[in-house]
PDB file of N, CA and C in Angstrom:
ATOM      1  N   MET A   1     -33.487 -43.602  19.869  1.00 52.00           N
ATOM      2  CA  MET A   1     -33.738 -45.002  19.532  1.00 52.00           C
ATOM      3  C   MET A   1     -32.534 -45.791  19.929  1.00 52.00           C
ATOM      4  N   ALA A   2     -32.707 -46.900  20.566  1.00 55.00           N
ATOM      5  CA  ALA A   2     -31.641 -47.706  21.020  1.00 55.00           C
ATOM      6  C   ALA A   2     -30.898 -48.430  19.866  1.00 55.00           C
ATOM      7  N   ALA A   3     -29.660 -48.683  20.111  1.00 53.00           N
ATOM      8  CA  ALA A   3     -28.888 -49.407  19.060  1.00 53.00           C
ATOM      9  C   ALA A   3     -29.520 -50.765  18.852  1.00 53.00           C
ATOM     10  N   GLY A   4     -29.578 -51.171  17.588  1.00 60.00           N
ATOM     11  CA  GLY A   4     -30.104 -52.455  17.255  1.00 60.00           C
ATOM     12  C   GLY A   4     -31.580 -52.467  17.005  1.00 60.00           C
ATOM     13  N   THR A   5     -32.246 -51.295  17.169  1.00 68.00           N
ATOM     14  CA  THR A   5     -33.688 -51.249  16.917  1.00 68.00           C
ATOM     15  C   THR A   5     -34.021 -50.645  15.578  1.00 68.00           C
ATOM     16  N   VAL A   6     -33.046 -50.134  14.862  1.00 68.00           N
ATOM     17  CA  VAL A   6     -33.308 -49.585  13.520  1.00 68.00           C
ATOM     18  C   VAL A   6     -33.734 -50.727  12.606  1.00 68.00           C
ATOM     19  N   GLY A   7     -34.841 -50.510  11.933  1.00 67.00           N
ATOM     20  CA  GLY A   7     -35.312 -51.489  10.989  1.00 67.00           C
ATOM     21  C   GLY A   7     -36.082 -52.670  11.605  1.00 67.00           C
ATOM     22  N   ARG A   8     -36.297 -52.571  12.918  1.00 80.00           N
ATOM     23  CA  ARG A   8     -37.038 -53.652  13.629  1.00 80.00           C
ATOM     24  C   ARG A   8     -38.483 -53.318  13.598  1.00 80.00           C
ATOM     25  N   LEU A   9     -39.375 -54.308  13.360  1.00 83.00           N
ATOM     26  CA  LEU A   9     -40.763 -54.075  13.354  1.00 83.00           C
ATOM     27  C   LEU A   9     -41.199 -53.598  14.769  1.00 83.00           C
ATOM     28  N   ASP A  10     -41.943 -52.517  14.804  1.00 84.00           N
ATOM     29  CA  ASP A  10     -42.492 -52.040  16.105  1.00 84.00           C
ATOM     30  C   ASP A  10     -43.949 -51.662  15.965  1.00 84.00           C
ATOM     31  N   PRO A  11     -44.830 -52.705  15.837  1.00 84.00           N
ATOM     32  CA  PRO A  11     -46.253 -52.396  15.643  1.00 84.00           C
ATOM     33  C   PRO A  11     -46.895 -51.588  16.754  1.00 84.00           C
ATOM     34  N   GLY A  12     -46.318 -51.636  17.979  1.00 87.00           N
ATOM     35  CA  GLY A  12     -46.858 -50.859  19.078  1.00 87.00           C
ATOM     36  C   GLY A  12     -46.672 -49.350  18.809  1.00 87.00           C
ATOM     37  N   ARG A  13     -45.642 -49.004  18.087  1.00 88.00           N
ATOM     38  CA  ARG A  13     -45.395 -47.546  17.778  1.00 88.00           C
ATOM     39  C   ARG A  13     -45.996 -47.136  16.468  1.00 88.00           C
ATOM     40  N   TRP A  14     -45.905 -48.039  15.485  1.00 93.00           N
ATOM     41  CA  TRP A  14     -46.248 -47.612  14.074  1.00 93.00           C
ATOM     42  C   TRP A  14     -47.503 -48.286  13.583  1.00 93.00           C
ATOM     43  N   GLY A  15     -48.076 -49.210  14.289  1.00 92.00           N
ATOM     44  CA  GLY A  15     -49.380 -49.868  13.861  1.00 92.00           C
ATOM     45  C   GLY A  15     -49.185 -50.531  12.512  1.00 92.00           C
ATOM     46  N   PRO A  16     -50.131 -50.347  11.584  1.00 93.00           N
ATOM     47  CA  PRO A  16     -50.042 -51.007  10.314  1.00 93.00           C
ATOM     48  C   PRO A  16     -48.894 -50.594   9.401  1.00 93.00           C
ATOM     49  N   TYR A  17     -48.225 -49.452   9.805  1.00 93.00           N
ATOM     50  CA  TYR A  17     -47.124 -48.944   9.012  1.00 93.00           C
ATOM     51  C   TYR A  17     -45.778 -49.473   9.534  1.00 93.00           C
ATOM     52  N   ALA A  18     -45.795 -50.324  10.478  1.00 92.00           N
ATOM     53  CA  ALA A  18     -44.504 -50.774  11.090  1.00 92.00           C
ATOM     54  C   ALA A  18     -43.520 -51.357  10.067  1.00 92.00           C
ATOM     55  N   GLY A  19     -44.069 -52.205   9.111  1.00 93.00           N
ATOM     56  CA  GLY A  19     -43.184 -52.796   8.091  1.00 93.00           C
ATOM     57  C   GLY A  19     -42.547 -51.779   7.170  1.00 93.00           C
ATOM     58  N   ALA A  20     -43.341 -50.796   6.755  1.00 94.00           N
ATOM     59  CA  ALA A  20     -42.809 -49.784   5.866  1.00 94.00           C
ATOM     60  C   ALA A  20     -41.801 -48.913   6.630  1.00 94.00           C
ATOM     61  N   VAL A  21     -42.043 -48.566   7.855  1.00 95.00           N
ATOM     62  CA  VAL A  21     -41.126 -47.775   8.637  1.00 95.00           C
ATOM     63  C   VAL A  21     -39.798 -48.525   8.826  1.00 95.00           C
ATOM     64  N   ALA A  22     -39.947 -49.797   9.170  1.00 94.00           N
ATOM     65  CA  ALA A  22     -38.738 -50.592   9.455  1.00 94.00           C
ATOM     66  C   ALA A  22     -37.881 -50.699   8.173  1.00 94.00           C
ATOM     67  N   ARG A  23     -38.511 -50.921   7.007  1.00 94.00           N
ATOM     68  CA  ARG A  23     -37.769 -50.986   5.737  1.00 94.00           C
ATOM     69  C   ARG A  23     -37.072 -49.691   5.453  1.00 94.00           C
ATOM     70  N   TRP A  24     -37.799 -48.594   5.600  1.00 95.00           N
ATOM     71  CA  TRP A  24     -37.234 -47.265   5.286  1.00 95.00           C
ATOM     72  C   TRP A  24     -36.087 -46.900   6.257  1.00 95.00           C
ATOM     73  N   GLU A  25     -36.198 -47.316   7.522  1.00 94.00           N
ATOM     74  CA  GLU A  25     -35.130 -47.058   8.470  1.00 94.00           C
ATOM     75  C   GLU A  25     -33.830 -47.801   8.044  1.00 94.00           C
ATOM     76  N   THR A  26     -33.972 -49.004   7.491  1.00 94.00           N
ATOM     77  CA  THR A  26     -32.757 -49.722   7.078  1.00 94.00           C
ATOM     78  C   THR A  26     -32.095 -49.028   5.882  1.00 94.00           C
ATOM     79  N   LEU A  27     -32.816 -48.268   5.125  1.00 93.00           N
ATOM     80  CA  LEU A  27     -32.279 -47.559   3.941  1.00 93.00           C
ATOM     81  C   LEU A  27     -31.854 -46.116   4.277  1.00 93.00           C
ATOM     82  N   THR A  28     -32.365 -45.579   5.323  1.00 93.00           N
ATOM     83  CA  THR A  28     -32.084 -44.175   5.613  1.00 93.00           C
ATOM     84  C   THR A  28     -31.416 -44.072   6.981  1.00 93.00           C
ATOM     85  N   ARG A  29     -32.194 -43.762   8.017  1.00 94.00           N
ATOM     86  CA  ARG A  29     -31.741 -43.605   9.407  1.00 94.00           C
ATOM     87  C   ARG A  29     -32.948 -43.856  10.301  1.00 94.00           C
ATOM     88  N   PRO A  30     -32.768 -43.874  11.652  1.00 94.00           N
ATOM     89  CA  PRO A  30     -33.882 -44.087  12.496  1.00 94.00           C
ATOM     90  C   PRO A  30     -34.972 -42.998  12.291  1.00 94.00           C
ATOM     91  N   ALA A  31     -36.232 -43.454  12.381  1.00 95.00           N
ATOM     92  CA  ALA A  31     -37.380 -42.538  12.176  1.00 95.00           C
ATOM     93  C   ALA A  31     -37.461 -41.617  13.399  1.00 95.00           C
ATOM     94  N   PRO A  32     -37.634 -40.318  13.155  1.00 96.00           N
ATOM     95  CA  PRO A  32     -37.844 -39.395  14.241  1.00 96.00           C
ATOM     96  C   PRO A  32     -39.339 -39.567  14.662  1.00 96.00           C
ATOM     97  N   PRO A  33     -39.670 -39.015  15.866  1.00 95.00           N
ATOM     98  CA  PRO A  33     -41.083 -39.077  16.246  1.00 95.00           C
ATOM     99  C   PRO A  33     -41.972 -38.368  15.199  1.00 95.00           C
ATOM    100  N   PRO A  34     -43.122 -38.924  14.898  1.00 95.00           N
ATOM    101  CA  PRO A  34     -43.938 -38.300  13.872  1.00 95.00           C
ATOM    102  C   PRO A  34     -44.710 -37.026  14.298  1.00 95.00           C
ATOM    103  N   THR A  35     -44.914 -36.938  15.610  1.00 95.00           N
ATOM    104  CA  THR A  35     -45.695 -35.724  16.071  1.00 95.00           C
ATOM    105  C   THR A  35     -44.957 -35.116  17.293  1.00 95.00           C
ATOM    106  N   ASP A  36     -45.284 -33.870  17.542  1.00 96.00           N
ATOM    107  CA  ASP A  36     -44.732 -33.254  18.724  1.00 96.00           C
ATOM    108  C   ASP A  36     -45.656 -33.480  19.929  1.00 96.00           C
ATOM    109  N   GLU A  37     -45.377 -32.805  21.040  1.00 96.00           N
ATOM    110  CA  GLU A  37     -46.113 -33.006  22.277  1.00 96.00           C
ATOM    111  C   GLU A  37     -47.597 -32.563  22.086  1.00 96.00           C
ATOM    112  N   GLY A  38     -47.855 -31.643  21.192  1.00 96.00           N
ATOM    113  CA  GLY A  38     -49.167 -31.151  20.956  1.00 96.00           C
ATOM    114  C   GLY A  38     -49.964 -31.914  19.900  1.00 96.00           C
ATOM    115  N   GLY A  39     -49.322 -33.019  19.371  1.00 95.00           N
ATOM    116  CA  GLY A  39     -49.950 -33.836  18.383  1.00 95.00           C
ATOM    117  C   GLY A  39     -49.815 -33.349  16.966  1.00 95.00           C
ATOM    118  N   ARG A  40     -49.024 -32.281  16.742  1.00 96.00           N
ATOM    119  CA  ARG A  40     -48.798 -31.748  15.356  1.00 96.00           C
ATOM    120  C   ARG A  40     -47.745 -32.560  14.669  1.00 96.00           C
ATOM    121  N   LEU A  41     -47.927 -32.651  13.339  1.00 97.00           N
ATOM    122  CA  LEU A  41     -46.929 -33.348  12.493  1.00 97.00           C
ATOM    123  C   LEU A  41     -45.599 -32.693  12.575  1.00 97.00           C
ATOM    124  N   ARG A  42     -44.548 -33.414  12.796  1.00 97.00           N
ATOM    125  CA  ARG A  42     -43.219 -32.835  12.872  1.00 97.00           C
ATOM    126  C   ARG A  42     -42.578 -32.818  11.455  1.00 97.00           C
ATOM    127  N   ALA A  43     -42.039 -31.678  11.131  1.00 98.00           N
ATOM    128  CA  ALA A  43     -41.347 -31.485   9.821  1.00 98.00           C
ATOM    129  C   ALA A  43     -40.192 -32.466   9.683  1.00 98.00           C
ATOM    130  N   GLU A  44     -39.500 -32.735  10.797  1.00 98.00           N
ATOM    131  CA  GLU A  44     -38.395 -33.709  10.739  1.00 98.00           C
ATOM    132  C   GLU A  44     -38.876 -35.120  10.253  1.00 98.00           C
ATOM    133  N   PHE A  45     -40.024 -35.473  10.636  1.00 97.00           N
ATOM    134  CA  PHE A  45     -40.570 -36.772  10.250  1.00 97.00           C
ATOM    135  C   PHE A  45     -40.889 -36.776   8.733  1.00 97.00           C
ATOM    136  N   VAL A  46     -41.463 -35.713   8.225  1.00 97.00           N
ATOM    137  CA  VAL A  46     -41.745 -35.605   6.793  1.00 97.00           C
ATOM    138  C   VAL A  46     -40.464 -35.559   5.989  1.00 97.00           C
ATOM    139  N   GLU A  47     -39.478 -34.893   6.534  1.00 97.00           N
ATOM    140  CA  GLU A  47     -38.138 -34.817   5.870  1.00 97.00           C
ATOM    141  C   GLU A  47     -37.597 -36.270   5.796  1.00 97.00           C
ATOM    142  N   TRP A  48     -37.717 -36.997   6.857  1.00 97.00           N
ATOM    143  CA  TRP A  48     -37.228 -38.386   6.887  1.00 97.00           C
ATOM    144  C   TRP A  48     -38.061 -39.277   5.905  1.00 97.00           C
ATOM    145  N   MET A  49     -39.363 -39.125   5.902  1.00 96.00           N
ATOM    146  CA  MET A  49     -40.179 -39.932   4.968  1.00 96.00           C
ATOM    147  C   MET A  49     -39.765 -39.680   3.527  1.00 96.00           C
ATOM    148  N   GLN A  50     -39.399 -38.472   3.200  1.00 96.00           N
ATOM    149  CA  GLN A  50     -39.039 -38.137   1.808  1.00 96.00           C
ATOM    150  C   GLN A  50     -37.582 -38.553   1.475  1.00 96.00           C
ATOM    151  N   GLY A  51     -36.856 -39.067   2.457  1.00 95.00           N
ATOM    152  CA  GLY A  51     -35.453 -39.501   2.190  1.00 95.00           C
ATOM    153  C   GLY A  51     -34.474 -38.375   2.119  1.00 95.00           C
ATOM    154  N   LEU A  52     -34.831 -37.215   2.644  1.00 96.00           N
ATOM    155  CA  LEU A  52     -33.948 -36.085   2.598  1.00 96.00           C
ATOM    156  C   LEU A  52     -32.942 -36.167   3.752  1.00 96.00           C
ATOM    157  N   ALA A  53     -31.809 -35.506   3.602  1.00 95.00           N
ATOM    158  CA  ALA A  53     -30.800 -35.479   4.654  1.00 95.00           C
ATOM    159  C   ALA A  53     -31.399 -34.712   5.883  1.00 95.00           C
ATOM    160  N   PRO A  54     -30.973 -35.131   7.111  1.00 97.00           N
ATOM    161  CA  PRO A  54     -31.443 -34.342   8.232  1.00 97.00           C
ATOM    162  C   PRO A  54     -31.108 -32.882   8.126  1.00 97.00           C
ATOM    163  N   GLY A  55     -32.110 -32.018   8.326  1.00 97.00           N
ATOM    164  CA  GLY A  55     -31.872 -30.574   8.239  1.00 97.00           C
ATOM    165  C   GLY A  55     -31.990 -29.967   6.855  1.00 97.00           C
ATOM    166  N   TRP A  56     -32.199 -30.811   5.870  1.00 96.00           N
ATOM    167  CA  TRP A  56     -32.323 -30.279   4.499  1.00 96.00           C
ATOM    168  C   TRP A  56     -33.329 -29.111   4.436  1.00 96.00           C
ATOM    169  N   VAL A  57     -34.448 -29.249   5.084  1.00 97.00           N
ATOM    170  CA  VAL A  57     -35.461 -28.195   5.147  1.00 97.00           C
ATOM    171  C   VAL A  57     -35.561 -27.640   6.540  1.00 97.00           C
ATOM    172  N   THR A  58     -35.476 -28.538   7.565  1.00 97.00           N
ATOM    173  CA  THR A  58     -35.775 -28.159   8.928  1.00 97.00           C
ATOM    174  C   THR A  58     -34.640 -27.301   9.575  1.00 97.00           C
ATOM    175  N   ALA A  59     -33.463 -27.263   8.987  1.00 97.00           N
ATOM    176  CA  ALA A  59     -32.382 -26.418   9.549  1.00 97.00           C
ATOM    177  C   ALA A  59     -32.216 -25.106   8.751  1.00 97.00           C
ATOM    178  N   THR A  60     -33.183 -24.810   7.867  1.00 96.00           N
ATOM    179  CA  THR A  60     -33.080 -23.584   7.122  1.00 96.00           C
ATOM    180  C   THR A  60     -33.346 -22.396   8.081  1.00 96.00           C
ATOM    181  N   PRO A  61     -32.427 -21.459   8.176  1.00 97.00           N
ATOM    182  CA  PRO A  61     -32.628 -20.317   9.096  1.00 97.00           C
ATOM    183  C   PRO A  61     -33.853 -19.489   8.709  1.00 97.00           C
ATOM    184  N   GLY A  62     -34.651 -19.148   9.706  1.00 96.00           N
ATOM    185  CA  GLY A  62     -35.830 -18.290   9.523  1.00 96.00           C
ATOM    186  C   GLY A  62     -37.029 -19.006   8.961  1.00 96.00           C
ATOM    187  N   LEU A  63     -36.982 -20.301   8.769  1.00 96.00           N
ATOM    188  CA  LEU A  63     -38.146 -21.069   8.221  1.00 96.00           C
ATOM    189  C   LEU A  63     -38.826 -21.755   9.405  1.00 96.00           C
ATOM    190  N   GLY A  64     -39.965 -21.221   9.782  1.00 96.00           N
ATOM    191  CA  GLY A  64     -40.749 -21.764  10.880  1.00 96.00           C
ATOM    192  C   GLY A  64     -41.477 -23.085  10.514  1.00 96.00           C
ATOM    193  N   HIS A  65     -42.084 -23.675  11.485  1.00 96.00           N
ATOM    194  CA  HIS A  65     -42.760 -24.956  11.353  1.00 96.00           C
ATOM    195  C   HIS A  65     -43.762 -24.966  10.204  1.00 96.00           C
ATOM    196  N   PRO A  66     -44.749 -23.995  10.103  1.00 97.00           N
ATOM    197  CA  PRO A  66     -45.669 -24.064   8.981  1.00 97.00           C
ATOM    198  C   PRO A  66     -44.989 -23.957   7.617  1.00 97.00           C
ATOM    199  N   ALA A  67     -43.986 -23.107   7.546  1.00 98.00           N
ATOM    200  CA  ALA A  67     -43.253 -22.953   6.258  1.00 98.00           C
ATOM    201  C   ALA A  67     -42.456 -24.180   5.895  1.00 98.00           C
ATOM    202  N   GLN A  68     -41.919 -24.820   6.918  1.00 98.00           N
ATOM    203  CA  GLN A  68     -41.229 -26.119   6.677  1.00 98.00           C
ATOM    204  C   GLN A  68     -42.167 -27.157   6.090  1.00 98.00           C
ATOM    205  N   LEU A  69     -43.298 -27.326   6.673  1.00 97.00           N
ATOM    206  CA  LEU A  69     -44.289 -28.301   6.181  1.00 97.00           C
ATOM    207  C   LEU A  69     -44.730 -27.913   4.789  1.00 97.00           C
ATOM    208  N   THR A  70     -44.929 -26.614   4.571  1.00 97.00           N
ATOM    209  CA  THR A  70     -45.323 -26.184   3.188  1.00 97.00           C
ATOM    210  C   THR A  70     -44.235 -26.582   2.177  1.00 97.00           C
ATOM    211  N   ALA A  71     -43.014 -26.229   2.525  1.00 97.00           N
ATOM    212  CA  ALA A  71     -41.855 -26.515   1.638  1.00 97.00           C
ATOM    213  C   ALA A  71     -41.779 -28.045   1.332  1.00 97.00           C
ATOM    214  N   LEU A  72     -41.916 -28.802   2.381  1.00 97.00           N
ATOM    215  CA  LEU A  72     -41.840 -30.268   2.197  1.00 97.00           C
ATOM    216  C   LEU A  72     -43.035 -30.805   1.427  1.00 97.00           C
ATOM    217  N   GLY A  73     -44.183 -30.223   1.674  1.00 96.00           N
ATOM    218  CA  GLY A  73     -45.385 -30.668   0.912  1.00 96.00           C
ATOM    219  C   GLY A  73     -45.334 -30.302  -0.544  1.00 96.00           C
ATOM    220  N   ASN A  74     -44.618 -29.216  -0.861  1.00 96.00           N
ATOM    221  CA  ASN A  74     -44.514 -28.768  -2.222  1.00 96.00           C
ATOM    222  C   ASN A  74     -43.263 -29.311  -2.942  1.00 96.00           C
ATOM    223  N   GLY A  75     -42.442 -30.029  -2.166  1.00 93.00           N
ATOM    224  CA  GLY A  75     -41.203 -30.532  -2.730  1.00 93.00           C
ATOM    225  C   GLY A  75     -41.347 -31.806  -3.525  1.00 93.00           C
ATOM    226  N   VAL A  76     -40.248 -32.178  -4.085  1.00 92.00           N
ATOM    227  CA  VAL A  76     -40.197 -33.389  -4.902  1.00 92.00           C
ATOM    228  C   VAL A  76     -39.344 -34.449  -4.115  1.00 92.00           C
ATOM    229  N   VAL A  77     -39.867 -35.633  -4.065  1.00 93.00           N
ATOM    230  CA  VAL A  77     -39.107 -36.764  -3.457  1.00 93.00           C
ATOM    231  C   VAL A  77     -38.026 -37.165  -4.419  1.00 93.00           C
ATOM    232  N   PRO A  78     -36.772 -37.034  -4.080  1.00 93.00           N
ATOM    233  CA  PRO A  78     -35.701 -37.233  -5.006  1.00 93.00           C
ATOM    234  C   PRO A  78     -35.715 -38.611  -5.704  1.00 93.00           C
ATOM    235  N   GLN A  79     -36.046 -39.690  -4.984  1.00 92.00           N
ATOM    236  CA  GLN A  79     -36.090 -41.024  -5.554  1.00 92.00           C
ATOM    237  C   GLN A  79     -37.178 -41.105  -6.593  1.00 92.00           C
ATOM    238  N   GLN A  80     -38.292 -40.507  -6.338  1.00 93.00           N
ATOM    239  CA  GLN A  80     -39.388 -40.562  -7.338  1.00 93.00           C
ATOM    240  C   GLN A  80     -39.013 -39.727  -8.582  1.00 93.00           C
ATOM    241  N   ALA A  81     -38.396 -38.598  -8.418  1.00 93.00           N
ATOM    242  CA  ALA A  81     -37.982 -37.813  -9.529  1.00 93.00           C
ATOM    243  C   ALA A  81     -36.955 -38.540 -10.423  1.00 93.00           C
ATOM    244  N   ALA A  82     -36.013 -39.179  -9.766  1.00 92.00           N
ATOM    245  CA  ALA A  82     -34.996 -39.916 -10.539  1.00 92.00           C
ATOM    246  C   ALA A  82     -35.633 -41.058 -11.324  1.00 92.00           C
ATOM    247  N   ARG A  83     -36.563 -41.765 -10.703  1.00 93.00           N
ATOM    248  CA  ARG A  83     -37.211 -42.869 -11.409  1.00 93.00           C
ATOM    249  C   ARG A  83     -38.077 -42.357 -12.574  1.00 93.00           C
ATOM    250  N   ALA A  84     -38.762 -41.218 -12.345  1.00 93.00           N
ATOM    251  CA  ALA A  84     -39.589 -40.655 -13.425  1.00 93.00           C
ATOM    252  C   ALA A  84     -38.726 -40.273 -14.616  1.00 93.00           C
ATOM    253  N   LEU A  85     -37.568 -39.701 -14.355  1.00 90.00           N
ATOM    254  CA  LEU A  85     -36.634 -39.388 -15.481  1.00 90.00           C
ATOM    255  C   LEU A  85     -36.122 -40.622 -16.162  1.00 90.00           C
ATOM    256  N   GLU A  86     -35.873 -41.687 -15.445  1.00 89.00           N
ATOM    257  CA  GLU A  86     -35.464 -42.959 -16.061  1.00 89.00           C
ATOM    258  C   GLU A  86     -36.542 -43.507 -17.004  1.00 89.00           C
ATOM    259  N   LEU A  87     -37.793 -43.375 -16.563  1.00 91.00           N
ATOM    260  CA  LEU A  87     -38.876 -43.913 -17.327  1.00 91.00           C
ATOM    261  C   LEU A  87     -39.306 -43.037 -18.513  1.00 91.00           C
ATOM    262  N   LEU A  88     -39.187 -41.728 -18.305  1.00 91.00           N
ATOM    263  CA  LEU A  88     -39.746 -40.767 -19.329  1.00 91.00           C
ATOM    264  C   LEU A  88     -38.730 -40.239 -20.282  1.00 91.00           C
ATOM    265  N   ALA A  89     -37.446 -40.218 -19.879  1.00 83.00           N
ATOM    266  CA  ALA A  89     -36.430 -39.580 -20.795  1.00 83.00           C
ATOM    267  C   ALA A  89     -36.178 -40.545 -21.941  1.00 83.00           C
ATOM    268  N   PRO A  90     -36.180 -40.059 -23.176  1.00 78.00           N
ATOM    269  CA  PRO A  90     -35.869 -40.924 -24.315  1.00 78.00           C
ATOM    270  C   PRO A  90     -34.384 -41.273 -24.284  1.00 78.00           C
ATOM    271  N   PRO A  91     -34.011 -42.380 -24.743  1.00 76.00           N
ATOM    272  CA  PRO A  91     -32.583 -42.712 -24.796  1.00 76.00           C
ATOM    273  C   PRO A  91     -31.898 -41.767 -25.869  1.00 76.00           C
ATOM    274  N   PHE A  92     -30.691 -41.395 -25.568  1.00 74.00           N
ATOM    275  CA  PHE A  92     -29.958 -40.578 -26.489  1.00 74.00           C
ATOM    276  C   PHE A  92     -29.395 -41.374 -27.634  1.00 74.00           C
ATOM    277  N   ALA A  93     -29.622 -40.915 -28.844  1.00 75.00           N
ATOM    278  CA  ALA A  93     -29.049 -41.615 -29.992  1.00 75.00           C
ATOM    279  C   ALA A  93     -27.537 -41.248 -30.098  1.00 75.00           C
ATOM    280  N   ARG A  94     -26.808 -42.207 -30.566  1.00 75.00           N
ATOM    281  CA  ARG A  94     -25.379 -41.919 -30.750  1.00 75.00           C
ATOM    282  C   ARG A  94     -25.189 -40.925 -31.926  1.00 75.00           C
ATOM    283  N   CYS A  95     -24.275 -40.027 -31.819  1.00 76.00           N
ATOM    284  CA  CYS A  95     -24.004 -39.109 -32.809  1.00 76.00           C
ATOM    285  C   CYS A  95     -23.232 -39.836 -33.963  1.00 76.00           C
ATOM    286  N   PRO A  96     -23.838 -39.733 -35.164  1.00 75.00           N
ATOM    287  CA  PRO A  96     -23.211 -40.416 -36.307  1.00 75.00           C
ATOM    288  C   PRO A  96     -21.811 -39.849 -36.685  1.00 75.00           C
ATOM    289  N   ARG A  97     -21.548 -38.614 -36.300  1.00 77.00           N
ATOM    290  CA  ARG A  97     -20.241 -38.007 -36.667  1.00 77.00           C
ATOM    291  C   ARG A  97     -19.251 -38.181 -35.588  1.00 77.00           C
ATOM    292  N   CYS A  98     -19.625 -38.767 -34.435  1.00 74.00           N
ATOM    293  CA  CYS A  98     -18.685 -38.954 -33.313  1.00 74.00           C
ATOM    294  C   CYS A  98     -18.099 -40.383 -33.389  1.00 74.00           C
ATOM    295  N   HIS A  99     -16.791 -40.438 -33.177  1.00 68.00           N
ATOM    296  CA  HIS A  99     -16.148 -41.738 -33.207  1.00 68.00           C
ATOM    297  C   HIS A  99     -15.391 -41.903 -31.889  1.00 68.00           C
ATOM    298  N   VAL A 100     -15.506 -43.025 -31.281  1.00 64.00           N
ATOM    299  CA  VAL A 100     -14.834 -43.266 -30.011  1.00 64.00           C
ATOM    300  C   VAL A 100     -13.577 -44.042 -30.356  1.00 64.00           C
ATOM    301  N   GLY A 101     -12.469 -43.591 -29.772  1.00 55.00           N
ATOM    302  CA  GLY A 101     -11.247 -44.339 -29.922  1.00 55.00           C
ATOM    303  C   GLY A 101     -10.485 -43.909 -31.089  1.00 55.00           C
TER     304      GLY A 101
END
């Protein structure tokens, strides 16, 4: 991807998803191609969509393409998990026996 194109709307490439891709690129990195030459979903693209670091799953030694997609499909999106914990975790009560200072 050329410099200065990250986060730019590209409806020719992404169609109705251009806005979402452009926003996510500004928060992460340039989007990798979504499919390979045979039209198969690329694990690198799924890794990018989930906000994972490059190679988090795709650089795992011995993990082939089907296993990478399985791992990513069964994984947890870190941002969603963090938000769920914020919403669901009860606030911790202060310890009545603890004194600060």
